[in-house]
Amino acid sequence: MKEDFLSSALIQNDLDTRIIGRKIHYFQSVTSTNELAKQEAGQQTPEGIVIVAGQQTQGRGRLKRSWLTPEGNIALSVILYPDISIVKYLIMMASLAAALSITSVTGLETRIKWPNDVLIKGRKVCGILIETDIRTDKVNYAVIGIGINVNIGTEELSGVQTAATSLSIETSGELSRLKVITELLREMDRLYISLSSSSGGEVYEEWRDRLVTLGSEVRVTAGNTVYEGIAESVDPDGSLLVRGSDGKLNRVVAGDVTLRR
Ligand code: BT5
């Protein structure tokens, strides 16, 4: 299960992307690929460099939560210097690229739970953490971190509180992480180029159509506020619109969703 070999050269040789994956730095194990990418980004490393690891000892989720990355997984972070106008689309681009690439490699149906989880049959298989450094109107950098559970079993996910799965659990067999990585970087490259050359509308629509959240009864925790109701739609800026039982429409910019049905 764990002999699925990876190296910077192997990943690089399989890529025909224009921006994302210009240079690959592969490590067998790191603290957090986002942490390394942020250090590199601060030194003006060229756009599109990707830090990949097969294991993280201090993988991070949002709000200081942890992301479990045992050996056999994929953790990667991409360094970008986008225009401020497309920052809001990065989460859509990343979750869509992850969902599309997983489906293309495995044939499995994937859905997105707002804002950043990729699910297979309702279980989380991929998480995304975007960290940006923005000063007034200038983006110093954006680091897009993606974690995908690939060749790990249920026992390795037993520490996770929420419903989780991996590609090998869902396909009952070992997968090539190289294929998953190259397909993911190809999709990201395609979507990033389309974002830079268009208004982002296509990426928004494709992301919206894959959201499992819409039309469902939800409970959304945003800081100290909890919204309950029907997730009616998402705005092009990524906010979730939740209709409460009092008929009021609440706009949630960031939060955690629990699907109630
Ligand atoms: C996320 O946070 O889902 C973002 C995860 C981002 C991980 C990538 S890996 C590459 C890069 N480097 C990093 O250090 N991070 C990024 P959030 O929505 O806050 O979800 C975190 C929650 O997911 C945890 O509290 C657990 O309940 C659950 N979780 C942790 N590890 C998991 C795993 N391997 N699979 C499924 N769920 C997990």
Short mmCIF file of C-alpha atoms and ligand atoms in Angstrom, two decimals, residues 32-34 56 58-62 65-68 73 75-77 116-117 124 127-129 145-147 149 157 160-162 164, ligand 1:
data_model
loop_
_atom_site.label_atom_id
_atom_site.label_comp_id
_atom_site.label_asym_id
_atom_site.label_seq_id
_atom_site.Cartn_x
_atom_site.Cartn_y
_atom_site.Cartn_z
CA SER A 32 3.06 21.52 6.79
CA THR A 33 3.36 22.20 3.05
CA ASN A 34 1.47 25.49 3.59
CA GLN A 56 2.71 16.01 7.29
CA GLN A 58 1.66 19.32 11.63
CA GLY A 59 -0.91 19.50 8.83
CA ARG A 60 -3.32 22.38 9.35
CA GLY A 61 -6.99 22.93 8.72
CA ARG A 62 -8.90 26.19 9.03
CA ARG A 65 -7.72 22.81 13.40
CA SER A 66 -5.43 19.98 12.43
CA TRP A 67 -5.34 18.02 9.19
CA LEU A 68 -4.29 14.40 9.49
CA ASN A 73 -1.74 10.75 1.48
CA ALA A 75 -0.52 17.23 0.77
CA LEU A 76 0.42 20.00 -1.58
CA SER A 77 0.61 23.78 -1.64
CA ASN A 116 -13.96 23.88 0.97
CA ASP A 117 -14.64 20.16 1.39
CA LYS A 124 -14.74 14.11 3.34
CA GLY A 127 -9.76 19.61 2.48
CA ILE A 128 -8.49 22.98 1.31
CA LEU A 129 -6.76 25.76 3.19
CA GLY A 145 -3.10 24.05 0.32
CA ILE A 146 -4.86 20.85 -0.67
CA GLY A 147 -4.95 17.58 1.25
CA ASN A 149 -6.75 11.07 1.39
CA LEU A 157 -8.76 7.94 9.75
CA VAL A 160 -11.00 12.16 12.61
CA GLN A 161 -14.21 13.33 14.27
CA THR A 162 -16.17 13.98 11.08
CA ALA A 164 -14.01 10.83 6.32
C1 BT5 B 1 -9.61 21.77 5.99
O1 BT5 B 1 -9.84 22.43 7.15
O2 BT5 B 1 -10.30 20.90 5.52
C2 BT5 B 1 -8.32 22.19 5.32
C3 BT5 B 1 -7.32 21.09 5.19
C4 BT5 B 1 -6.14 21.54 4.37
C5 BT5 B 1 -5.04 20.56 4.38
C6 BT5 B 1 -3.93 20.96 3.44
S1 BT5 B 1 -2.79 19.68 3.21
C7 BT5 B 1 -1.71 20.73 2.41
C8 BT5 B 1 -1.74 22.05 3.16
N1 BT5 B 1 -0.82 22.06 4.27
C9 BT5 B 1 -1.45 22.14 5.46
O3 BT5 B 1 -0.90 22.19 6.58
N2 BT5 B 1 -2.79 22.23 5.25
C10 BT5 B 1 -3.12 22.19 3.84
P1 BT5 B 1 -11.20 22.36 7.96
O4 BT5 B 1 -12.35 22.67 7.06
O5 BT5 B 1 -10.97 23.24 9.13
O6 BT5 B 1 -11.32 20.87 8.39
C11 BT5 B 1 -10.52 20.34 9.44
C12 BT5 B 1 -11.30 19.17 10.01
O7 BT5 B 1 -11.30 18.08 9.08
C13 BT5 B 1 -10.65 18.60 11.26
O8 BT5 B 1 -11.09 19.28 12.40
C14 BT5 B 1 -11.12 17.15 11.23
O9 BT5 B 1 -12.43 17.02 11.76
C15 BT5 B 1 -11.22 16.85 9.76
N3 BT5 B 1 -10.02 16.15 9.25
C16 BT5 B 1 -8.74 16.21 9.70
N4 BT5 B 1 -7.93 15.46 8.95
C17 BT5 B 1 -8.72 14.87 8.01
C18 BT5 B 1 -8.48 13.97 6.95
N5 BT5 B 1 -7.27 13.52 6.65
N6 BT5 B 1 -9.55 13.59 6.20
C19 BT5 B 1 -10.79 14.03 6.44
N7 BT5 B 1 -11.08 14.89 7.43
C20 BT5 B 1 -10.06 15.31 8.21
#
